[in-house]
Every structure is written in structure tokens, then in C-alpha cells.
mmCIF file of C-alpha atoms in Angstrom:
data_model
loop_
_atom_site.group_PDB
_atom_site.id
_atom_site.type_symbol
_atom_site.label_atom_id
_atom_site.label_comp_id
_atom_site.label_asym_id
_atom_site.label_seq_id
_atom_site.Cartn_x
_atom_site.Cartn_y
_atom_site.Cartn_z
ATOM 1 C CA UNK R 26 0.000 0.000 0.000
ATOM 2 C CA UNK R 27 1.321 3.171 -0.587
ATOM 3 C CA UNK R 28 1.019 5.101 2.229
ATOM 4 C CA UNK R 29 3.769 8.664 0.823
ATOM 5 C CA UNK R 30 2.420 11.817 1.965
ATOM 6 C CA UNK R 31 4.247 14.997 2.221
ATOM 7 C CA UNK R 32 5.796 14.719 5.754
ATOM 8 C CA UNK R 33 7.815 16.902 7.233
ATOM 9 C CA UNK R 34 12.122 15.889 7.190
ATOM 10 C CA UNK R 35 14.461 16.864 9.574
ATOM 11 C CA UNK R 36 17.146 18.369 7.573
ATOM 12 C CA UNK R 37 20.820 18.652 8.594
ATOM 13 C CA UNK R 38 21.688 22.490 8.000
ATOM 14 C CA UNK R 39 24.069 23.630 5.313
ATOM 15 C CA UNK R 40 26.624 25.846 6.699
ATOM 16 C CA UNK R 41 28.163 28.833 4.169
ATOM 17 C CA UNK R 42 31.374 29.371 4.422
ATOM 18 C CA UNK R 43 31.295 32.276 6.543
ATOM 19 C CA UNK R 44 27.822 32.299 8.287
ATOM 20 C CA UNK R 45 25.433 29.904 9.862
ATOM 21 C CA UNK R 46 21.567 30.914 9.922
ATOM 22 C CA UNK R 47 20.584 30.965 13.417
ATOM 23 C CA UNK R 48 21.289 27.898 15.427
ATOM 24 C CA UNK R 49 18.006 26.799 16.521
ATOM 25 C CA UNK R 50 16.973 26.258 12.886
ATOM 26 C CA UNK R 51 13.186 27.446 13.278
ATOM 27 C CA UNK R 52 13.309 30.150 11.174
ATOM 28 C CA UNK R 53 16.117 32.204 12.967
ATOM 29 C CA UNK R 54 17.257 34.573 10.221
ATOM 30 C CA UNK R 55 20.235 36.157 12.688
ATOM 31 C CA UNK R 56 23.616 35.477 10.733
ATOM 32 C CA UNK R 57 25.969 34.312 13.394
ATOM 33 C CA UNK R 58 29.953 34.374 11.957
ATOM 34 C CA UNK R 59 31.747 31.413 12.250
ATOM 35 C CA UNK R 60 35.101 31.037 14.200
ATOM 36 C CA UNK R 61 38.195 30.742 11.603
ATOM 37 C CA UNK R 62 39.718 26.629 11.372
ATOM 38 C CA UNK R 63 37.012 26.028 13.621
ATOM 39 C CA UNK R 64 36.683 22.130 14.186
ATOM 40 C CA UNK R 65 34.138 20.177 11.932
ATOM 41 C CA UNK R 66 32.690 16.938 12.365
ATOM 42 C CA UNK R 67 32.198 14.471 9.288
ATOM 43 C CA UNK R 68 28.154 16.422 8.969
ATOM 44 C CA UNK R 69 29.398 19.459 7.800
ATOM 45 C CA UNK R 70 28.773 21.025 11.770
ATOM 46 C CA UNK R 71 31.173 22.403 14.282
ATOM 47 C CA UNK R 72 31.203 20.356 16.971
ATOM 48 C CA UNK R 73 30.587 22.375 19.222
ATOM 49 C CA UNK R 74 26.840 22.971 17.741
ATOM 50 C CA UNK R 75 26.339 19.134 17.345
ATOM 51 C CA UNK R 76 25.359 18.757 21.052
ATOM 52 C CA UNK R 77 22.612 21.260 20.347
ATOM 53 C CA UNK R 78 21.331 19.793 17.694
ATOM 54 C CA UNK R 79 20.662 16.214 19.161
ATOM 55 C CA UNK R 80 19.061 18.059 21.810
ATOM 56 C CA UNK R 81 16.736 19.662 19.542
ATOM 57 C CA UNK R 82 16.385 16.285 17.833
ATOM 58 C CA UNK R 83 15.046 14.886 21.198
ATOM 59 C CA UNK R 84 12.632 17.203 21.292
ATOM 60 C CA UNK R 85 10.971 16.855 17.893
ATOM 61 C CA UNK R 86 10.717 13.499 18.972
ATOM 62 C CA UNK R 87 8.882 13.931 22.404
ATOM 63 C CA UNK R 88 6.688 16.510 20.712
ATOM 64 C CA UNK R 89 6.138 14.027 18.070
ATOM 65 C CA UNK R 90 5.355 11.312 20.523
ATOM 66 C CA UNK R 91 3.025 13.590 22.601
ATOM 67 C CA UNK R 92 0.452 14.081 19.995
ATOM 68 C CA UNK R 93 0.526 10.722 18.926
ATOM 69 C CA UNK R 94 -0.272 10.248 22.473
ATOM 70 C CA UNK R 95 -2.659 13.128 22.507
ATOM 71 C CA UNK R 96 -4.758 11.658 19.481
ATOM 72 C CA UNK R 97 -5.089 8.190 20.759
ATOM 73 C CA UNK R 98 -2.981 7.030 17.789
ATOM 74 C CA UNK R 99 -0.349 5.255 20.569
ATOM 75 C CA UNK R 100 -1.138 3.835 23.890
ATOM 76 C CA UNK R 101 1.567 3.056 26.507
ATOM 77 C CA UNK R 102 2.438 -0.255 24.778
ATOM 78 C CA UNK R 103 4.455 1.582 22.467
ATOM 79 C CA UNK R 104 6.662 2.784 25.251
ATOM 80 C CA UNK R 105 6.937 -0.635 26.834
ATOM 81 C CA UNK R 106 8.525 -1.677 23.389
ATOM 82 C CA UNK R 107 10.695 1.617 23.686
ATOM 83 C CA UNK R 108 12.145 0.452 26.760
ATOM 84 C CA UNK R 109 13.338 -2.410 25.313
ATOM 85 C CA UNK R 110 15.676 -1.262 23.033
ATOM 86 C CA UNK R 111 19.063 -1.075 23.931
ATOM 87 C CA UNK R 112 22.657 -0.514 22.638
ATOM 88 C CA UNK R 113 22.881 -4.046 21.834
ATOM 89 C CA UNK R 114 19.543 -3.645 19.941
ATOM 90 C CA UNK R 115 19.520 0.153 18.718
ATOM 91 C CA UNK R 116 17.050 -0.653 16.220
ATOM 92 C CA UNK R 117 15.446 -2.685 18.292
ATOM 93 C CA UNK R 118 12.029 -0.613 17.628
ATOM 94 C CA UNK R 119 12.349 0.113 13.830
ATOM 95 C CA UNK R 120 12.563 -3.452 13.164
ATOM 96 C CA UNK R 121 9.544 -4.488 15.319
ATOM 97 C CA UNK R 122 8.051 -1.802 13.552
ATOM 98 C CA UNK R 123 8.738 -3.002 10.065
ATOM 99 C CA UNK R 124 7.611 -6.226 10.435
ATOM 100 C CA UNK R 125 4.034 -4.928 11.660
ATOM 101 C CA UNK R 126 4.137 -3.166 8.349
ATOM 102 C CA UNK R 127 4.507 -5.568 6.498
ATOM 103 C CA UNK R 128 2.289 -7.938 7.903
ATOM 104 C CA UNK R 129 -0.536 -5.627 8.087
ATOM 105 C CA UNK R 130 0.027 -4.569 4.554
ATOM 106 C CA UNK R 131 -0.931 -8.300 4.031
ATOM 107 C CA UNK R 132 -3.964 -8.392 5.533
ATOM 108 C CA UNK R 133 -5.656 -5.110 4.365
ATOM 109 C CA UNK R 134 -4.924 -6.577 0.902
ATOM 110 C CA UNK R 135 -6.699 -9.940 2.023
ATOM 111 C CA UNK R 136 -9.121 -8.239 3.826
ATOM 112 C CA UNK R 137 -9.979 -5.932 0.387
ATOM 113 C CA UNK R 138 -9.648 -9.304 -1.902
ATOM 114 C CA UNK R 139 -12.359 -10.746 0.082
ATOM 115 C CA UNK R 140 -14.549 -7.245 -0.096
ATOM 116 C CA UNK R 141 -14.510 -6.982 -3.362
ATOM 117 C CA UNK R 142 -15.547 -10.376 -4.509
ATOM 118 C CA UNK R 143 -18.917 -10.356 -5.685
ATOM 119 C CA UNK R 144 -19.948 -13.498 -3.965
ATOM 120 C CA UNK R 145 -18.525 -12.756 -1.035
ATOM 121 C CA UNK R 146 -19.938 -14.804 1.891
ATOM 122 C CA UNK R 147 -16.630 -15.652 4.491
ATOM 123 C CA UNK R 148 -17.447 -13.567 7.409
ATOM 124 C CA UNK R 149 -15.440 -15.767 9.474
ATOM 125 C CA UNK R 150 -12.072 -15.746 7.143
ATOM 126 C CA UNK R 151 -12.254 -11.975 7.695
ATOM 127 C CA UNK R 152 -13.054 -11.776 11.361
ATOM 128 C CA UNK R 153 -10.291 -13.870 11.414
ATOM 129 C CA UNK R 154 -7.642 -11.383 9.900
ATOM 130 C CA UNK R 155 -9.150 -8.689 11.849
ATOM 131 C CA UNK R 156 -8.446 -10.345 14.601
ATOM 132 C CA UNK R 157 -4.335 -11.100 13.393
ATOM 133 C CA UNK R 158 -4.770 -7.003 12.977
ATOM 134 C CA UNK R 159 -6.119 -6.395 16.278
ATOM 135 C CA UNK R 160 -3.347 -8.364 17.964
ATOM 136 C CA UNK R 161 -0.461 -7.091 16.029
ATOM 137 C CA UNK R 162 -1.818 -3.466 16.780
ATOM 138 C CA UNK R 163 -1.942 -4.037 20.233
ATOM 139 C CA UNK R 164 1.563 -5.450 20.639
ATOM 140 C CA UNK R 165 3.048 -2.389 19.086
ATOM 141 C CA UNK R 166 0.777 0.502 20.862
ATOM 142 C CA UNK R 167 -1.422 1.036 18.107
ATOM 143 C CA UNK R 168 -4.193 1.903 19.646
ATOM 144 C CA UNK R 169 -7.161 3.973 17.118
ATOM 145 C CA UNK R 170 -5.823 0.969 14.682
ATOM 146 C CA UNK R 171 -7.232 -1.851 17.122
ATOM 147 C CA UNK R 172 -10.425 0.484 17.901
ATOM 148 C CA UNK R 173 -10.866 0.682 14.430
ATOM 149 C CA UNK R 174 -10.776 -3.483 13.949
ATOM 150 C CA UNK R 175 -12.992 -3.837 16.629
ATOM 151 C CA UNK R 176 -15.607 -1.641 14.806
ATOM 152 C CA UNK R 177 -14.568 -3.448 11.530
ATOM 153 C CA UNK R 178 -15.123 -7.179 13.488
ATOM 154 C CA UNK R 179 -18.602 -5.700 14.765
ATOM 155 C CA UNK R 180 -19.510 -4.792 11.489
ATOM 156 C CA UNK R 181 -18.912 -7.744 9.684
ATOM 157 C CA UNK R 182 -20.704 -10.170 12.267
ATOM 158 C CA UNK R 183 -23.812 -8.737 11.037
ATOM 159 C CA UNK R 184 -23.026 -11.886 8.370
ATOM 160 C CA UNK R 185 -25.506 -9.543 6.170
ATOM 161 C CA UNK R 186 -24.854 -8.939 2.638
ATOM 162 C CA UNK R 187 -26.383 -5.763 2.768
ATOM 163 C CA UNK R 188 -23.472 -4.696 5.472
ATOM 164 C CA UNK R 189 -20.893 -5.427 2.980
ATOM 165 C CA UNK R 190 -21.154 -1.355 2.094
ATOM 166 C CA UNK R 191 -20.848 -0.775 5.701
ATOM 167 C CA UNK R 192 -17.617 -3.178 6.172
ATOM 168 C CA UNK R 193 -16.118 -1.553 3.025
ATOM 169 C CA UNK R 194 -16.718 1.907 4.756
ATOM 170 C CA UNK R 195 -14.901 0.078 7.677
ATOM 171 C CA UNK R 196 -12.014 -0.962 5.227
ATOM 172 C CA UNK R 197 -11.235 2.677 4.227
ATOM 173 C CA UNK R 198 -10.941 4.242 7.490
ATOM 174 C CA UNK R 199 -8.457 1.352 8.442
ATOM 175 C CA UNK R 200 -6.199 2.116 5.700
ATOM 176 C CA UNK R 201 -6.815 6.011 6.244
ATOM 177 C CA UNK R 202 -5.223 4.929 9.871
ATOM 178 C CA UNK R 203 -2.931 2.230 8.732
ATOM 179 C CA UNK R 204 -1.401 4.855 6.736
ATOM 180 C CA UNK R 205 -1.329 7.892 9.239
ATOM 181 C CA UNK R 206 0.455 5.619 11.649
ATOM 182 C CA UNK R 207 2.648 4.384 8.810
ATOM 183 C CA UNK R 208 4.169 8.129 8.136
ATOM 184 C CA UNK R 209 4.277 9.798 11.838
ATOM 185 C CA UNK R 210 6.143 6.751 12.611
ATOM 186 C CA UNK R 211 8.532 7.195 9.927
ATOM 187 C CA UNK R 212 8.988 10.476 10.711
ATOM 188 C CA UNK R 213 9.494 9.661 14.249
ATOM 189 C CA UNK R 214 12.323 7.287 13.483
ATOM 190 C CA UNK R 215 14.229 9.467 10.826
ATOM 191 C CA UNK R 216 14.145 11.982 13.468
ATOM 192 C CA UNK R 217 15.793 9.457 15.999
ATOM 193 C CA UNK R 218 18.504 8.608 13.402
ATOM 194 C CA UNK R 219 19.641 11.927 13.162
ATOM 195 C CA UNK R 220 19.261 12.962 16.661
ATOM 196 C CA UNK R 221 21.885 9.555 16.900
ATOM 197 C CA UNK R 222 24.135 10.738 14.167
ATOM 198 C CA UNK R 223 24.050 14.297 16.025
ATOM 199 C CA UNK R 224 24.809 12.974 19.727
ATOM 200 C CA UNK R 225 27.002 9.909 17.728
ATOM 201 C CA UNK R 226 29.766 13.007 17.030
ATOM 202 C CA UNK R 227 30.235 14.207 20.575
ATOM 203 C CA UNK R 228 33.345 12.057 20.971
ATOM 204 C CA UNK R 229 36.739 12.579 19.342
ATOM 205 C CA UNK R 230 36.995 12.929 15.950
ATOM 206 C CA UNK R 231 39.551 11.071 13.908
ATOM 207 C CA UNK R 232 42.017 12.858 12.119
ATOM 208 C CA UNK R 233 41.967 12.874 8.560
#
């Protein structure tokens, strides 16, 4: 499913030669003039400015996290996962990630296939994916995605053909979610890889 919207990136800032827009990078236009043979790390950024911008970094993220929070999109399982990753796991959350993605990408095809047939009649083949979704969503936080499949479920045990319309009205506002949760959590993790290449740089560089 193609889920691309236009979402907001988190852009490393390209210093000029002899000036640096202002160093918060929200719209700052103060020109502040760089030090001569000042230091540089391997981003193109003094070092000394690299600690800011992880910090920054950290914030998008919390901000990020709070109105997923705020909108019911997350519930506290998604911290709990959080929590478990580690330095031996950095990724640790990504990957869990992923693999919801794909799965579920797998089941709102099946669960369309099965829609769309005209003699459609296996109410029980697609409570049974909605349930697959509901648990999967639960595991990862996913909360307004596993309110949404219990709607969907409630829906479709009607075992009506006349609620088809109303299970295919179900079917869009899942992938309307599936697909908000898809991109804020991309964003969310390209955030957190640059906020790791930006604290990453803190210790000594190697000379070239």
C-alpha cells in the first residue's frame, strides 16, 4: 500500500562558508559568523553545535510522541517496546516496527480481496484477519488501529450482505489509519537517526 504523503524531514543544516543561519533552525534569520579553522565533524557542523542539535532532535521526537499520544494514535504499549531497546539492539524498535508493516500490509490486501468479490460470503475468514490485525496493533501501541478493527469485526458479524457497504466503509478508514500511523512513525524514526548521528559526534573525531 502506498502510504507517501508529504511529511515533514528533519534536515541537517548547510553551513556557508562564513555564516550559519541561526542555530536553533526554526526560522532564525540572525547570521551568526563562524570562528576561523574552527573544528568540523564528518556532517558538515562544528562540533561544538552538534550537542545542540541532538538536543533539539530529542525534542521533535517527544513533541512528536506527545500528539501521537494526545490523538489516541499510541497507547503506553508503544513505550513498553521503547524500553526495550538497547545498545545491543539500537534498532530494536524500527525493526519491530517493520515487520508490523509488512504484515498488516498483508492483511488489508486480504481483507480488500475478500470485499470486493462479488460473492462474497466468508465472514469468518475476515473476522479472522481482523483479529491477526487487532493483535499485532496491540503489541506495538497502536491503539485507534485496534479500535478501528474492533468496529470493523462488529460490522462484519452482522453476516448480512447488505453490510458489505458498511464493512467496506470500515475498510477505508483502516487504511486512512494504517497509513497515518505508517508516516508519523517514519517520521518519528528518521528523526531518531539523526538525533543519533548528532549525539554519535560528541566524541573525538579522527584525524583525517
Amino acid at each position: 500500500m502506498d502510504c507517501r504523503v508529504g511529511v515533514r524531514l528533519h534536515r541537517r543544516t548547510n553551513l556557508p562558508q562564513q555564516t550559519a543561519r541561526g542555530l536553533t533552525g526554526y526560522g532564525d534569520s540572525r547570521l551568526v559568523p563562524l570562528i576561523p579553522h574552527i573544528r568540523l565533524a564528518k556532517t558538515g557542523l562544528p562540533v561544538w553545535m552538534l550537542g545542540l542539535g541532538a538536543d533539539r532532535l530529542r525534542a521533535d521526537m517527544n513533541r512528536l510522541l506527545a500528539m501521537l499520544f494526545h490523538q489516541g494514535v499510541l497507547d503506553e504499549q508503544f513505550l513498553q517496546l521503547q524500553q526495550l531497546q538497547d545498545e545491543s539492539s539500537p534498532n530494536f524498535v524500527s525493526e519491530v516496527v517493520n515487520i508490523y508493516f509488512h504484515e498488516s500490509e498483508k492483511l488489508l490486501k486480504n481483507l480488500r480481496e475478500l470485499l470486493m468479490d462479488r460473492e462474497f460470503s466468508d465472514y469468518k475468514k475476515m473476522g479472522t484477519h481482523l483479529n491477526q490485525f487487532m493483535g499485532s496493533s496491540s503489541s506495538i501501541g497502536a491503539k485507534r488501529i485496534r479500535n478501528v478493527c474492533v468496529a470493523f469485526r462488529a460490522a462484519s458479524e452482522h453476516n448480512k450482505p447488505c453490510w458489505v457497504s458498511q464493512c467496506l466503509r470500515a475498510l477505508e478508514v483502516l487504511e486512512h489509519e494504517y497509513c497515518y500511523l505508517k508516516n508519523k512513525l517514519h517520521e518519528l524514526f528518521q528523526i531518531e537517526q539523526q538525533r543519533v548521528l548528532a549525539a554519535g559526534v560528541r566524541y573525538p573525531m579522527q584525524n583525517n
